[in-house]
Amino acid sequence: MIDKKTLKLSLKSLRDFAKGRLPDEKLLELDARDECPLDIVRYMCSPDQLAIQLLFVPEEFGGMGGGAFDVYCICEEMARIDLGIATSVLATFLGSDPITVGATPEQKKLWLSRIAEQGILFAYGATEPEAGSDLPALRTTADRVLKDDRIVGYKINGNKQWISNGGVADAYSVLANAPGGPTWFILEKGAKGFTHDEPEDKHGIRLSNTAALAFNDVYVDADRLIGGVEGQGLLQAQAVFGYTRLMVAAFGLGAGWAALDRAIPYSTKRIQGGAPLSEKQGYTHKLIVPHVVRLEASRAYIEETAERIDAGEGSLNTEGAIAKYMASEAGNQAAEASIQALGGYGYTHEYMVEKISRDVRITTIYEGTSEIMEMTISRDRWQSHLKTRGQHYHEEARRLEALQKQHPDVGANIAALSLHALAEVMEKARLARLTRYQHVLLRLGELIAYAECAGCLARRAARIAENKLNEKANRRFDLPALSPISRIFARDAALKVAEEGLRLIIAGSGVTDAEVPAFETSLGLTAVHRAQAGLISDMDYVADVLYDRVAKRAAVAA
Ligand SMILES: Cc1cc2nc3c(=O)[nH]c(=O)nc-3n(C[C@H](O)[C@H](O)[C@H](O)COP(=O)(O)OP(=O)(O)OC[C@H]3O[C@@H](n4cnc5c(N)ncnc54)[C@H](O)[C@@H]3O)c2cc1C
């Protein structure tokens, strides 16, 4: 992990660099030309220039050994600049991941040092034309090449699809089926029989190069097999999902905020109906405040997960999935709302929110789609529900009720309502065997993500109150602002879990007509509805914070 000062300096250099070299006009020009600015990407990853890649590389191999929290901060900042360029930088990190987790010491020294010292660009080649979400269906093969009964190398045949940096990387991690099972290999550009297609003509992240790869009897020496043992590929890929999904979560967060940070100042200057849009409650409470709230709920989850990864709690794949799911969906909604917030201007290229909206769209697709995230979350937490005989979320709710006693303003009691309701929905689904419906399973994934985020955001607010927030944590909102943000999100989560949970159970015939009232009671519906009291005044306060009107409000009140 790096210290706070170094992280701050890195973030500042990134911002200064973007200000100087990547003004809006340049980004729009590259976007229109559908061009990856390779010189910029190389500059960012060059050891004697910006050297962003050093953050990702462990110290023993010449890097700075940034932890998950550091990487989240950098990814958010890169996404605020341009998600295409951010993706190009991330691709090197993804490409080197199988090496970081699974390579032999010699392989790590060779390849990670080359990334740190020479700034080589990597690509991560997992997806295939027929194997996206279902990676085990991959068809690329790696056949052993024997000499005197000894494996000296492999011949790789097959295709990869949608590979970031596919046409520009210096080295590639490629997943292929060896006789022992899926296995990662390292290939270098220019290898005989290895070609890539023209860049894809994409909806967004047009500054990132995405290309299909083809392997026609490409020979690699045996020492290019990552880790030296066949069949470890899927495990190695799984080992870093928590971490890598956290980065895409940070992308959703950064891009969502980049859009809102254009919509907010715009609305202070745009006069309609005799006053700035920022003073219209129907505008702010639909197009701005709810998106700020959702993004900050995602941030809470990202930060907590990053801290836990850095504390050595394991790969936290499910938490990474929740973070990615919530932040990427929130980022998309924020960007979409920002177009609306700018009206006709938002619909043009010039005002940038249209580009951000196209760019952030990718975050719910790559590194696992939102639907795959819902499935991952639901399956894992279903096990927790079963193992604790339905108590998992009730216990979590009780912890929040205890927190409420110390911090009555952070919305912990409302978050607890959502978690109690979730436990009841899951138990009813278990009794009626409703997870046989994939639709129910995936929707439960969404409800779980909302309820967990509500609890997490309340904890974050409480930590601010106790002065225990991570020293590197984002401090855009102080306690008086984060408390209403937390309460607003918790109200949404509680209503969503209780109402949509009820609907799912009834829809799947999990209760009879006569049983509905008792089930409604068990969900705490009345309490959930009553908890909506205060919503509008909390939204008013958050809008005042966003528009710097808190002092004025206090003066008026006095
Ligand atoms: C711009 C871009 C860059 C990328 N970069 C890389 C990269 O660098 N390296 C790499 O390896 N890959 C990369 N990818 C691939 C990306 O990870 C995949 O596109 C993604 O995992 C989805 O796979 P797919 O496109 O085959 O869609 P599919 O898996 O076919 O999914 C299509 C739809 O069906 C849904 N779905 C799939 N399975 C199920 C199921 N079992 N139940 C319910 N719904 C389901 C999905 O959620 C999705 O909505 C990139 C993709 C893009 C577009």
PDB file of N, CA and C in Angstrom, residues 427-457:
ATOM      1  N   GLU A 427     -36.468 -16.258   3.228  1.00  0.00           N
ATOM      2  CA  GLU A 427     -36.995 -17.433   3.922  1.00  0.00           C
ATOM      3  C   GLU A 427     -38.264 -17.934   3.226  1.00  0.00           C
ATOM      4  N   LYS A 428     -39.112 -17.010   2.846  1.00  0.00           N
ATOM      5  CA  LYS A 428     -40.333 -17.424   2.138  1.00  0.00           C
ATOM      6  C   LYS A 428     -39.957 -18.065   0.795  1.00  0.00           C
ATOM      7  N   ALA A 429     -38.964 -17.500   0.136  1.00  0.00           N
ATOM      8  CA  ALA A 429     -38.519 -18.076  -1.146  1.00  0.00           C
ATOM      9  C   ALA A 429     -37.971 -19.486  -0.928  1.00  0.00           C
ATOM     10  N   ARG A 430     -37.305 -19.679   0.204  1.00  0.00           N
ATOM     11  CA  ARG A 430     -36.770 -21.022   0.499  1.00  0.00           C
ATOM     12  C   ARG A 430     -37.918 -22.015   0.719  1.00  0.00           C
ATOM     13  N   LEU A 431     -38.881 -21.598   1.551  1.00  0.00           N
ATOM     14  CA  LEU A 431     -39.975 -22.518   1.874  1.00  0.00           C
ATOM     15  C   LEU A 431     -40.755 -22.904   0.619  1.00  0.00           C
ATOM     16  N   ALA A 432     -40.941 -21.941  -0.274  1.00  0.00           N
ATOM     17  CA  ALA A 432     -41.727 -22.210  -1.491  1.00  0.00           C
ATOM     18  C   ALA A 432     -40.829 -22.634  -2.661  1.00  0.00           C
ATOM     19  N   ARG A 433     -39.569 -22.851  -2.393  1.00  0.00           N
ATOM     20  CA  ARG A 433     -38.579 -23.273  -3.407  1.00  0.00           C
ATOM     21  C   ARG A 433     -38.613 -22.371  -4.651  1.00  0.00           C
ATOM     22  N   LEU A 434     -38.647 -21.064  -4.401  1.00  0.00           N
ATOM     23  CA  LEU A 434     -38.814 -20.137  -5.524  1.00  0.00           C
ATOM     24  C   LEU A 434     -37.533 -19.876  -6.305  1.00  0.00           C
ATOM     25  N   THR A 435     -36.386 -20.277  -5.759  1.00  0.00           N
ATOM     26  CA  THR A 435     -35.163 -20.001  -6.528  1.00  0.00           C
ATOM     27  C   THR A 435     -35.052 -20.960  -7.717  1.00  0.00           C
ATOM     28  N   ARG A 436     -36.035 -21.850  -7.840  1.00  0.00           N
ATOM     29  CA  ARG A 436     -36.074 -22.635  -9.095  1.00  0.00           C
ATOM     30  C   ARG A 436     -36.404 -21.705 -10.264  1.00  0.00           C
ATOM     31  N   TYR A 437     -36.988 -20.555  -9.954  1.00  0.00           N
ATOM     32  CA  TYR A 437     -37.197 -19.552 -11.003  1.00  0.00           C
ATOM     33  C   TYR A 437     -35.945 -18.688 -11.085  1.00  0.00           C
ATOM     34  N   GLN A 438     -35.290 -18.689 -12.236  1.00  0.00           N
ATOM     35  CA  GLN A 438     -34.066 -17.883 -12.343  1.00  0.00           C
ATOM     36  C   GLN A 438     -34.374 -16.405 -12.137  1.00  0.00           C
ATOM     37  N   HIS A 439     -35.567 -16.003 -12.574  1.00  0.00           N
ATOM     38  CA  HIS A 439     -35.949 -14.596 -12.415  1.00  0.00           C
ATOM     39  C   HIS A 439     -35.937 -14.202 -10.933  1.00  0.00           C
ATOM     40  N   VAL A 440     -36.487 -15.066 -10.088  1.00  0.00           N
ATOM     41  CA  VAL A 440     -36.516 -14.765  -8.654  1.00  0.00           C
ATOM     42  C   VAL A 440     -35.085 -14.699  -8.113  1.00  0.00           C
ATOM     43  N   LEU A 441     -34.276 -15.665  -8.514  1.00  0.00           N
ATOM     44  CA  LEU A 441     -32.889 -15.714  -8.031  1.00  0.00           C
ATOM     45  C   LEU A 441     -32.154 -14.410  -8.358  1.00  0.00           C
ATOM     46  N   LEU A 442     -32.283 -13.960  -9.598  1.00  0.00           N
ATOM     47  CA  LEU A 442     -31.555 -12.757 -10.001  1.00  0.00           C
ATOM     48  C   LEU A 442     -32.116 -11.486  -9.366  1.00  0.00           C
ATOM     49  N   ARG A 443     -33.451 -11.423  -9.232  1.00  0.00           N
ATOM     50  CA  ARG A 443     -34.015 -10.234  -8.590  1.00  0.00           C
ATOM     51  C   ARG A 443     -33.621 -10.177  -7.116  1.00  0.00           C
ATOM     52  N   LEU A 444     -33.499 -11.352  -6.511  1.00  0.00           N
ATOM     53  CA  LEU A 444     -33.018 -11.370  -5.120  1.00  0.00           C
ATOM     54  C   LEU A 444     -31.612 -10.773  -5.050  1.00  0.00           C
ATOM     55  N   GLY A 445     -30.816 -11.046  -6.087  1.00  0.00           N
ATOM     56  CA  GLY A 445     -29.461 -10.481  -6.132  1.00  0.00           C
ATOM     57  C   GLY A 445     -29.509  -8.967  -6.040  1.00  0.00           C
ATOM     58  N   GLU A 446     -30.462  -8.365  -6.748  1.00  0.00           N
ATOM     59  CA  GLU A 446     -30.580  -6.903  -6.709  1.00  0.00           C
ATOM     60  C   GLU A 446     -30.998  -6.425  -5.308  1.00  0.00           C
ATOM     61  N   LEU A 447     -31.986  -7.118  -4.730  1.00  0.00           N
ATOM     62  CA  LEU A 447     -32.467  -6.694  -3.405  1.00  0.00           C
ATOM     63  C   LEU A 447     -31.351  -6.823  -2.369  1.00  0.00           C
ATOM     64  N   ILE A 448     -30.575  -7.894  -2.481  1.00  0.00           N
ATOM     65  CA  ILE A 448     -29.453  -8.101  -1.549  1.00  0.00           C
ATOM     66  C   ILE A 448     -28.456  -6.948  -1.675  1.00  0.00           C
ATOM     67  N   ALA A 449     -28.137  -6.599  -2.916  1.00  0.00           N
ATOM     68  CA  ALA A 449     -27.152  -5.534  -3.148  1.00  0.00           C
ATOM     69  C   ALA A 449     -27.641  -4.217  -2.543  1.00  0.00           C
ATOM     70  N   TYR A 450     -28.909  -3.899  -2.709  1.00  0.00           N
ATOM     71  CA  TYR A 450     -29.449  -2.651  -2.153  1.00  0.00           C
ATOM     72  C   TYR A 450     -29.400  -2.663  -0.622  1.00  0.00           C
ATOM     73  N   ALA A 451     -29.864  -3.777  -0.052  1.00  0.00           N
ATOM     74  CA  ALA A 451     -29.923  -3.819   1.420  1.00  0.00           C
ATOM     75  C   ALA A 451     -28.519  -3.756   2.019  1.00  0.00           C
ATOM     76  N   GLU A 452     -27.576  -4.481   1.412  1.00  0.00           N
ATOM     77  CA  GLU A 452     -26.208  -4.455   1.960  1.00  0.00           C
ATOM     78  C   GLU A 452     -25.599  -3.062   1.832  1.00  0.00           C
ATOM     79  N   CYS A 453     -25.869  -2.409   0.706  1.00  0.00           N
ATOM     80  CA  CYS A 453     -25.323  -1.052   0.515  1.00  0.00           C
ATOM     81  C   CYS A 453     -25.917  -0.081   1.530  1.00  0.00           C
ATOM     82  N   ALA A 454     -27.192  -0.263   1.844  1.00  0.00           N
ATOM     83  CA  ALA A 454     -27.820   0.635   2.819  1.00  0.00           C
ATOM     84  C   ALA A 454     -27.108   0.516   4.165  1.00  0.00           C
ATOM     85  N   GLY A 455     -26.846  -0.715   4.578  1.00  0.00           N
ATOM     86  CA  GLY A 455     -26.146  -0.925   5.851  1.00  0.00           C
ATOM     87  C   GLY A 455     -24.747  -0.327   5.810  1.00  0.00           C
ATOM     88  N   CYS A 456     -24.092  -0.524   4.681  1.00  0.00           N
ATOM     89  CA  CYS A 456     -22.717  -0.061   4.533  1.00  0.00           C
ATOM     90  C   CYS A 456     -22.632   1.473   4.582  1.00  0.00           C
ATOM     91  N   LEU A 457     -23.588   2.121   3.933  1.00  0.00           N
ATOM     92  CA  LEU A 457     -23.569   3.590   3.909  1.00  0.00           C
ATOM     93  C   LEU A 457     -23.823   4.144   5.324  1.00  0.00           C
TER      94      LEU A 457
END
